[in-house]
Short mmCIF file of C-alpha atoms in Angstrom, two decimals:
data_model
loop_
_atom_site.label_atom_id
_atom_site.label_comp_id
_atom_site.label_asym_id
_atom_site.label_seq_id
_atom_site.Cartn_x
_atom_site.Cartn_y
_atom_site.Cartn_z
CA MET A 1 104.61 7.16 -27.77
CA GLY A 2 105.65 4.01 -26.03
CA ASN A 3 102.91 1.48 -25.36
CA GLY A 4 103.81 1.53 -21.68
CA ASP A 5 102.59 5.13 -21.41
CA VAL A 6 99.00 4.25 -22.23
CA ASP A 7 96.59 2.08 -20.27
CA LEU A 8 92.94 2.59 -21.09
CA PHE A 9 91.68 -0.90 -20.30
CA GLY A 10 93.43 -2.19 -17.18
CA PRO A 11 91.61 -2.63 -13.86
CA GLU A 12 93.35 0.45 -12.43
CA ALA A 13 93.24 2.53 -15.62
CA ASN A 14 90.58 4.90 -14.35
CA ARG A 15 92.95 6.14 -11.64
CA THR A 16 95.11 7.78 -14.32
CA TRP A 17 92.65 8.37 -17.15
CA PHE A 18 92.96 12.14 -17.23
CA GLU A 19 96.76 12.05 -17.35
CA THR A 20 96.52 9.44 -20.10
CA TYR A 21 94.17 11.69 -22.05
CA ARG A 22 96.65 14.56 -21.76
CA LEU A 23 99.47 12.37 -23.08
CA LEU A 24 97.36 11.16 -25.99
CA ARG A 25 96.13 14.64 -26.92
CA GLU A 26 99.70 15.94 -26.94
CA ARG A 27 101.52 13.01 -28.53
CA GLU A 28 99.11 10.80 -30.45
CA PRO A 29 95.60 12.25 -30.66
CA VAL A 30 94.54 9.53 -33.11
CA TYR A 31 95.84 6.53 -31.20
CA GLN A 32 95.61 3.01 -32.58
CA VAL A 33 95.41 0.47 -29.78
CA PRO A 34 98.25 -1.96 -30.56
CA GLY A 35 97.16 -5.17 -32.27
CA THR A 36 93.62 -3.93 -32.96
CA SER A 37 91.62 -1.87 -35.45
CA LEU A 38 90.46 0.41 -32.62
CA PHE A 39 91.42 4.09 -32.85
CA VAL A 40 90.98 6.38 -29.84
CA LEU A 41 90.35 10.09 -30.50
CA THR A 42 91.12 12.55 -27.70
CA ARG A 43 91.07 16.06 -29.22
CA TYR A 44 87.85 18.02 -29.15
CA ASP A 45 87.88 19.08 -32.80
CA ASP A 46 88.35 15.51 -34.02
CA VAL A 47 85.57 14.13 -31.84
CA ALA A 48 83.24 16.96 -32.88
CA MET A 49 84.02 16.32 -36.55
CA VAL A 50 83.27 12.59 -36.31
CA VAL A 51 79.94 12.95 -34.49
CA ARG A 52 78.78 15.29 -37.27
CA ASP A 53 79.89 13.09 -40.17
CA SER A 54 77.53 10.11 -40.34
CA GLU A 55 78.50 9.40 -43.94
CA ARG A 56 82.10 8.52 -43.06
CA PHE A 57 81.55 7.43 -39.45
CA SER A 58 78.51 5.27 -38.79
CA ASN A 59 76.69 4.53 -35.55
CA GLU A 60 75.69 1.12 -36.96
CA PRO A 61 78.83 -1.07 -36.96
CA GLU A 62 77.27 -4.22 -38.42
CA LYS A 63 76.43 -2.40 -41.66
CA HIS A 64 80.05 -1.51 -42.38
CA GLY A 65 82.15 -4.43 -41.20
CA GLY A 66 82.65 -3.04 -37.73
CA GLU A 67 82.70 -5.02 -34.50
CA PRO A 68 79.23 -5.65 -33.01
CA LEU A 69 78.64 -5.25 -29.30
CA LEU A 70 78.03 -8.97 -28.84
CA LEU A 71 80.56 -11.27 -30.50
CA CYS A 72 79.37 -14.62 -29.14
CA PRO A 73 77.11 -16.42 -31.67
CA GLU A 74 75.12 -18.06 -28.90
CA ALA A 75 74.36 -14.69 -27.31
CA ASN A 76 73.05 -13.34 -30.60
CA ARG A 77 70.99 -16.52 -31.16
CA ILE A 78 69.28 -15.98 -27.81
CA TYR A 79 68.00 -12.61 -29.03
CA GLN A 80 67.04 -13.99 -32.44
CA GLU A 81 65.25 -17.13 -31.22
CA GLN A 82 63.88 -16.17 -27.81
CA GLY A 83 63.26 -12.44 -28.07
CA TRP A 84 63.75 -9.66 -30.59
CA PRO A 85 67.05 -8.91 -32.39
CA LYS A 86 69.07 -6.40 -30.41
CA ALA A 87 68.49 -3.03 -32.09
CA PHE A 88 69.04 0.65 -31.41
CA PRO A 89 66.50 2.63 -33.47
CA LEU A 90 67.31 5.81 -31.52
CA SER A 91 70.97 5.45 -32.54
CA GLN A 92 70.57 4.65 -36.23
CA ASP A 93 72.26 6.67 -38.93
CA PRO A 94 70.25 9.26 -40.88
CA PRO A 95 67.64 9.42 -42.23
CA GLU A 96 66.03 6.68 -40.09
CA HIS A 97 67.48 8.16 -36.92
CA LYS A 98 65.63 11.46 -37.29
CA ARG A 99 62.29 9.70 -37.75
CA PHE A 100 62.62 7.70 -34.54
CA ARG A 101 64.07 10.57 -32.51
CA ALA A 102 61.12 12.75 -33.52
CA LEU A 103 58.90 10.31 -31.61
CA VAL A 104 60.74 10.80 -28.30
CA ASN A 105 62.44 14.22 -28.29
CA HIS A 106 59.34 16.04 -27.04
CA PHE A 107 59.24 13.89 -23.89
CA PHE A 108 62.37 15.61 -22.58
CA THR A 109 62.18 19.19 -23.85
CA GLY A 110 60.12 22.35 -23.48
CA ALA A 111 56.79 22.24 -21.68
CA ARG A 112 56.89 18.47 -21.29
CA LEU A 113 60.22 18.67 -19.46
CA GLU A 114 59.03 21.50 -17.23
CA ALA A 115 55.93 19.46 -16.41
CA ALA A 116 58.25 16.84 -14.90
CA ARG A 117 59.61 19.33 -12.35
CA PRO A 118 57.03 18.57 -9.62
CA LEU A 119 57.67 14.82 -10.03
CA ILE A 120 61.41 15.35 -9.69
CA GLU A 121 60.96 17.58 -6.64
CA ARG A 122 58.70 15.01 -4.95
CA HIS A 123 61.25 12.23 -5.38
CA VAL A 124 64.15 14.46 -4.30
CA HIS A 125 62.43 15.48 -1.07
CA ARG A 126 61.09 11.96 -0.44
CA LEU A 127 64.64 10.61 -0.47
CA ILE A 128 65.94 13.41 1.74
CA ASP A 129 63.04 12.88 4.18
CA ALA A 130 64.06 9.21 4.44
CA MET A 131 67.61 10.10 5.56
CA PRO A 132 68.56 9.92 9.26
CA ALA A 133 68.06 13.19 11.15
CA SER A 134 71.84 13.54 11.45
CA GLY A 135 74.99 11.50 10.92
CA GLU A 136 76.32 9.75 7.83
CA ILE A 137 74.90 8.10 4.73
CA GLU A 138 76.32 6.36 1.69
CA PHE A 139 75.05 8.85 -0.86
CA ILE A 140 74.99 6.66 -3.97
CA ALA A 141 72.75 3.97 -2.47
CA ALA A 142 70.61 6.45 -0.51
CA PHE A 143 70.08 9.07 -3.21
CA ALA A 144 72.11 9.09 -6.44
CA GLU A 145 70.91 5.72 -7.72
CA PRO A 146 67.27 5.69 -6.58
CA LEU A 147 66.46 9.23 -7.73
CA PRO A 148 66.88 8.96 -11.53
CA ALA A 149 65.62 5.37 -11.48
CA ALA A 150 62.39 6.45 -9.77
CA ILE A 151 61.88 9.38 -12.14
CA ILE A 152 62.36 7.48 -15.41
CA THR A 153 60.30 4.59 -14.01
CA ASP A 154 57.40 6.99 -13.40
CA LEU A 155 57.75 8.76 -16.75
CA LEU A 156 57.77 5.47 -18.65
CA GLY A 157 54.95 4.08 -16.51
CA LEU A 158 56.74 1.06 -15.05
CA PRO A 159 55.79 -0.35 -11.61
CA HIS A 160 58.15 0.56 -8.76
CA GLU A 161 57.75 -2.91 -7.28
CA ASP A 162 59.84 -4.18 -10.20
CA ASN A 163 62.84 -2.02 -9.24
CA GLU A 164 65.19 -4.88 -8.39
CA ASP A 165 64.58 -6.60 -11.74
CA LEU A 166 64.89 -3.27 -13.56
CA LYS A 167 68.21 -2.59 -11.86
CA ARG A 168 69.57 -5.98 -12.93
CA TRP A 169 68.37 -5.55 -16.51
CA SER A 170 69.82 -2.04 -16.62
CA PHE A 171 73.23 -3.32 -15.55
CA ALA A 172 73.13 -6.09 -18.16
CA TRP A 173 72.08 -3.68 -20.93
CA ALA A 174 75.06 -1.37 -20.33
CA LEU A 175 77.69 -4.07 -19.76
CA PRO A 176 78.62 -4.81 -23.42
CA PHE A 177 79.70 -1.21 -24.03
CA ALA A 178 82.78 -1.93 -21.91
CA ARG A 179 83.87 -4.44 -24.60
CA GLY A 180 86.01 -7.47 -23.91
CA LEU A 181 83.30 -9.62 -22.28
CA SER A 182 83.73 -13.37 -22.08
CA ALA A 183 81.34 -15.66 -23.96
CA GLU A 184 79.69 -16.56 -20.65
CA GLN A 185 79.17 -12.90 -19.82
CA GLU A 186 77.67 -12.20 -23.24
CA ILE A 187 75.28 -15.13 -22.88
CA TRP A 188 74.18 -13.82 -19.47
CA VAL A 189 73.69 -10.36 -20.97
CA ALA A 190 71.51 -11.86 -23.72
CA GLU A 191 69.45 -13.90 -21.26
CA GLN A 192 68.80 -10.82 -19.15
CA GLY A 193 68.11 -8.75 -22.25
CA VAL A 194 65.46 -11.16 -23.53
CA GLU A 195 63.87 -11.30 -20.08
CA PHE A 196 63.69 -7.49 -20.13
CA GLN A 197 62.24 -7.54 -23.65
CA HIS A 198 59.39 -9.85 -22.67
CA TYR A 199 58.71 -7.75 -19.58
CA LEU A 200 58.41 -4.65 -21.76
CA LYS A 201 56.21 -6.52 -24.23
CA ARG A 202 53.74 -7.19 -21.41
CA GLN A 203 53.76 -3.49 -20.53
CA ILE A 204 53.16 -2.55 -24.18
CA ASP A 205 50.25 -5.00 -24.52
CA SER A 206 48.71 -3.53 -21.37
CA ARG A 207 48.94 0.04 -22.74
CA ARG A 208 47.46 -0.93 -26.08
CA ALA A 209 44.44 -2.30 -24.25
CA ALA A 210 44.20 0.53 -21.72
CA PRO A 211 46.38 3.61 -22.38
CA ARG A 212 47.68 5.65 -19.45
CA ASP A 213 49.47 8.98 -19.10
CA ASP A 214 52.99 7.67 -19.69
CA ILE A 215 55.64 7.32 -22.38
CA ILE A 216 55.02 3.62 -23.04
CA SER A 217 51.37 4.38 -23.78
CA GLU A 218 52.30 7.10 -26.26
CA LEU A 219 54.82 4.91 -28.07
CA SER A 220 52.37 2.00 -28.11
CA HIS A 221 49.97 4.17 -30.11
CA ALA A 222 52.52 6.20 -32.10
CA ARG A 223 52.82 5.98 -35.86
CA LEU A 224 55.93 6.16 -38.00
CA GLN A 225 55.28 7.35 -41.55
CA GLY A 226 51.65 6.27 -41.23
CA ARG A 227 52.24 2.83 -39.71
CA PRO A 228 52.20 1.70 -36.06
CA LEU A 229 55.52 0.89 -34.46
CA SER A 230 56.40 -2.78 -34.20
CA ASP A 231 56.81 -4.50 -30.84
CA GLY A 232 60.55 -4.74 -31.42
CA GLU A 233 60.85 -1.04 -32.20
CA ILE A 234 58.95 0.01 -29.08
CA ILE A 235 60.88 -2.43 -26.90
CA SER A 236 64.21 -1.14 -28.21
CA MET A 237 63.21 2.48 -27.73
CA VAL A 238 61.90 1.97 -24.20
CA ASP A 239 64.89 -0.01 -22.99
CA HIS A 240 67.18 2.68 -24.45
CA LEU A 241 65.24 5.45 -22.68
CA PHE A 242 65.18 3.55 -19.39
CA ILE A 243 68.93 2.97 -19.28
CA GLY A 244 69.71 6.45 -20.61
CA GLY A 245 67.52 8.03 -17.94
CA ASN A 246 68.96 5.97 -15.14
CA GLU A 247 72.60 4.93 -15.01
CA THR A 248 74.52 8.00 -16.17
CA THR A 249 72.54 10.53 -14.15
CA ALA A 250 73.26 8.52 -11.00
CA TYR A 251 76.99 8.61 -11.76
CA ALA A 252 76.86 12.36 -12.47
CA LEU A 253 75.03 13.09 -9.21
CA ALA A 254 77.67 11.24 -7.22
CA SER A 255 80.44 13.10 -9.03
CA ALA A 256 78.69 16.41 -8.33
CA LEU A 257 78.63 15.79 -4.57
CA TRP A 258 82.25 14.66 -4.64
CA LEU A 259 83.48 17.73 -6.54
CA MET A 260 81.37 20.04 -4.40
CA LEU A 261 82.43 18.66 -1.02
CA ARG A 262 86.12 18.06 -1.63
CA ASP A 263 86.59 21.82 -2.15
CA PRO A 264 84.83 23.90 0.54
CA ALA A 265 85.05 26.99 -1.66
CA VAL A 266 82.77 25.33 -4.23
CA LEU A 267 80.11 24.50 -1.67
CA GLU A 268 80.35 27.98 -0.17
CA ALA A 269 79.94 29.59 -3.58
CA LEU A 270 76.83 27.53 -4.37
CA CYS A 271 75.27 28.21 -0.98
CA ALA A 272 75.92 31.93 -1.40
CA ASP A 273 74.40 32.08 -4.88
CA ARG A 274 72.01 29.36 -6.06
CA SER A 275 72.10 30.79 -9.59
CA ARG A 276 75.54 29.19 -9.94
CA ILE A 277 74.11 25.68 -9.72
CA GLY A 278 73.36 25.47 -13.45
CA GLY A 279 76.94 26.37 -14.35
CA PHE A 280 78.25 23.95 -11.74
CA VAL A 281 76.21 21.11 -13.25
CA GLU A 282 77.77 21.76 -16.66
CA GLU A 283 81.26 21.73 -15.13
CA VAL A 284 80.55 18.43 -13.37
CA LEU A 285 79.41 16.90 -16.64
CA ARG A 286 82.49 18.24 -18.41
CA LEU A 287 85.04 17.23 -15.78
CA GLU A 288 83.59 13.88 -14.73
CA SER A 289 81.73 12.76 -17.85
CA PRO A 290 79.72 9.69 -16.78
CA THR A 291 80.05 8.30 -20.31
CA GLN A 292 83.74 8.64 -21.03
CA GLY A 293 83.29 7.82 -24.70
CA LEU A 294 81.34 5.90 -27.36
CA TYR A 295 81.99 4.32 -30.75
CA ARG A 296 81.69 4.93 -34.47
CA THR A 297 82.64 2.73 -37.42
CA ALA A 298 84.49 3.94 -40.52
CA THR A 299 82.31 3.40 -43.58
CA ARG A 300 85.24 3.82 -45.99
CA ASP A 301 89.00 4.23 -45.97
CA THR A 302 89.74 7.69 -44.64
CA GLU A 303 92.26 9.76 -42.69
CA ILE A 304 92.24 11.79 -39.48
CA ARG A 305 95.28 13.97 -38.80
CA GLY A 306 97.20 11.99 -41.41
CA VAL A 307 96.46 8.65 -39.74
CA HIS A 308 94.97 6.05 -42.09
CA ILE A 309 91.63 4.70 -40.85
CA PRO A 310 90.58 1.60 -42.83
CA LYS A 311 86.97 0.81 -43.69
CA GLY A 312 85.37 -1.13 -40.85
CA ALA A 313 87.72 0.21 -38.19
CA THR A 314 86.22 1.21 -34.85
CA LEU A 315 86.74 4.74 -33.59
CA HIS A 316 86.36 5.38 -29.90
CA LEU A 317 85.39 9.00 -29.35
CA ARG A 318 86.77 9.83 -25.91
CA PHE A 319 84.31 12.53 -24.85
CA ALA A 320 85.99 12.95 -21.48
CA ALA A 321 89.33 13.73 -23.11
CA ALA A 322 87.71 16.25 -25.45
CA ASN A 323 86.08 17.86 -22.43
CA ARG A 324 89.49 18.73 -20.98
CA ASP A 325 91.07 19.87 -24.22
CA PRO A 326 92.88 23.13 -23.35
CA GLU A 327 92.44 24.39 -26.90
CA ILE A 328 88.71 24.62 -26.20
CA PHE A 329 88.37 25.03 -22.44
CA SER A 330 90.76 27.36 -20.64
CA GLU A 331 91.99 26.00 -17.30
CA PRO A 332 90.35 22.71 -18.28
CA ASP A 333 90.90 20.93 -14.98
CA CYS A 334 89.25 23.68 -12.90
CA ILE A 335 85.64 24.39 -11.97
CA ARG A 336 84.58 27.77 -13.33
CA PHE A 337 80.97 28.78 -12.67
CA ASP A 338 81.09 31.48 -15.34
CA ARG A 339 82.67 29.47 -18.17
CA SER A 340 81.28 31.07 -21.32
CA ASN A 341 81.41 27.90 -23.43
CA ALA A 342 80.47 25.45 -20.67
CA MET A 343 77.68 23.82 -22.68
CA ARG A 344 80.02 22.93 -25.53
CA HIS A 345 81.10 19.89 -23.53
CA MET A 346 80.65 16.40 -24.94
CA ALA A 347 79.16 14.64 -21.91
CA PHE A 348 75.96 13.98 -23.89
CA SER A 349 77.73 13.83 -27.27
CA GLN A 350 76.60 16.41 -29.82
CA ALA A 351 74.73 16.83 -33.10
CA GLU A 352 72.05 14.35 -34.16
CA HIS A 353 73.10 11.62 -31.69
CA HIS A 354 73.20 13.78 -28.58
CA CYS A 355 71.48 12.12 -25.62
CA PRO A 356 67.70 12.67 -25.89
CA GLY A 357 67.40 12.77 -22.09
CA SER A 358 70.11 15.39 -21.52
CA GLY A 359 67.58 18.04 -20.47
CA LEU A 360 65.98 15.70 -17.95
CA SER A 361 69.37 14.78 -16.49
CA ARG A 362 70.36 18.42 -16.11
CA LEU A 363 67.05 19.30 -14.45
CA GLU A 364 67.31 16.40 -12.00
CA MET A 365 70.84 17.42 -11.03
CA GLN A 366 69.95 21.08 -10.57
CA ILE A 367 66.91 20.34 -8.41
CA ALA A 368 68.77 17.72 -6.38
CA ILE A 369 71.83 19.86 -5.68
CA GLU A 370 69.76 22.84 -4.58
CA ALA A 371 67.68 20.68 -2.24
CA LEU A 372 70.72 18.90 -0.78
CA ILE A 373 72.67 22.05 0.03
CA THR A 374 69.53 23.66 1.45
CA ARG A 375 68.27 20.83 3.62
CA LEU A 376 71.42 19.01 4.79
CA HIS A 377 73.04 21.33 7.32
CA LYS A 378 76.85 21.43 7.45
CA LEU A 379 77.05 18.99 4.56
CA ARG A 380 80.52 17.44 4.20
CA LEU A 381 82.46 14.34 3.24
CA ALA A 382 82.48 11.72 6.00
CA GLU A 383 85.93 11.82 7.56
CA GLY A 384 88.08 8.76 6.91
CA ARG A 385 85.32 6.86 5.12
CA ASN A 386 86.03 7.48 1.43
CA SER A 387 88.57 5.94 -0.92
CA PHE A 388 87.05 7.70 -3.97
CA ASP A 389 87.64 4.55 -6.01
CA HIS A 390 85.71 4.16 -9.26
CA HIS A 391 84.23 1.03 -10.75
CA PRO A 392 86.56 -0.56 -13.32
CA GLY A 393 85.49 -0.30 -16.94
CA PHE A 394 86.38 1.43 -20.18
CA VAL A 395 83.24 3.42 -20.99
CA LEU A 396 81.57 4.55 -17.76
CA ARG A 397 82.97 6.61 -14.88
CA ALA A 398 81.22 5.79 -11.62
CA LEU A 399 82.28 6.13 -8.01
CA LYS A 400 81.89 2.91 -6.05
CA GLU A 401 80.62 4.74 -2.99
CA LEU A 402 80.48 8.19 -1.45
CA HIS A 403 80.02 8.66 2.29
CA ILE A 404 78.73 12.06 3.35
CA ALA A 405 77.94 13.57 6.74
CA TYR A 406 75.64 16.35 7.96
CA ASP A 407 74.40 17.74 11.26
CA ALA A 408 70.68 17.98 10.59
CA VAL A 409 67.98 17.64 7.93
CA GLY A 410 66.00 20.81 7.40
#
């Protein structure tokens, strides 16, 4: 494959990502980015193998000579000296990972998840009630971003009046995953990160003194193998849950409206049979994965498809490419409401490191889509108002804006 065929990092790369994935899957499914120790995996079976093999492929790069998220020494010093060292207890390798995940999994599954339904419905209908009686709105600002942010804010127990600060901290938290930041950008990220840490520490102290019915209160009084969690552990877990319950669901909601409204047959099918909404949500997540991929680090010299992977090399698992692998998903570029293996997609990763909030994200999307198609009459894309451009970046897929129109709010 010639280097000119592949562009994963350029400012316009996301315009041709899916064609690039097809080329890589067909020609070089284990692709080494020229001049780097970064290998990009695009076939489903390879990605699935790596996410299940924590012994050879670690989620903790610093332990195995891999590249850390922040390269600038000053940025790392800011965390060390002014806050708490940047950590990801919910993303550790086994066996530590399982112990921390056991403290949070129940928040987003089973009866606890179903108990969140009324909260989700209230926020969905509150946002729809705030829309103009007819006309146009920019959907991302009016609905897709504020909905998941409001829900995770309530579940964690954070004050809504802090939304602007939380939005800024959320953006800073996710930024390093794009890689390639300047030293100045990394320092800004660290400054925002430490500010967020101290904010969360104040919330934790408040819950220790006076517990409430929220996730921060539970974690502030939780015990791990008989001991209380440290401040740093709770802070790292809460900031992870906040970002995970916020950014990617907003991107997925915007993609859902886009896919639904650009093809009238899709909207008609959903309006005719609401039971299809669950299958549609899975297809949105598969086709427009909000997290296009994440990283692992090789813990030893190894091989994938005959390609030598040296110890310490970074593997980028391109979930979005795996999600369109024709060997797994027939007609991979099409929406199929009845796809029998729809939930095999990688939008939330798989195995032990699958997203803990995946159930919450799915539920939010299902409730939101049903309410939108029910209450916004003659819902459609606003004519001549959309470019369908996405934000630049290597890891996340997010529409910049989405203008929709409707005749009335029911």
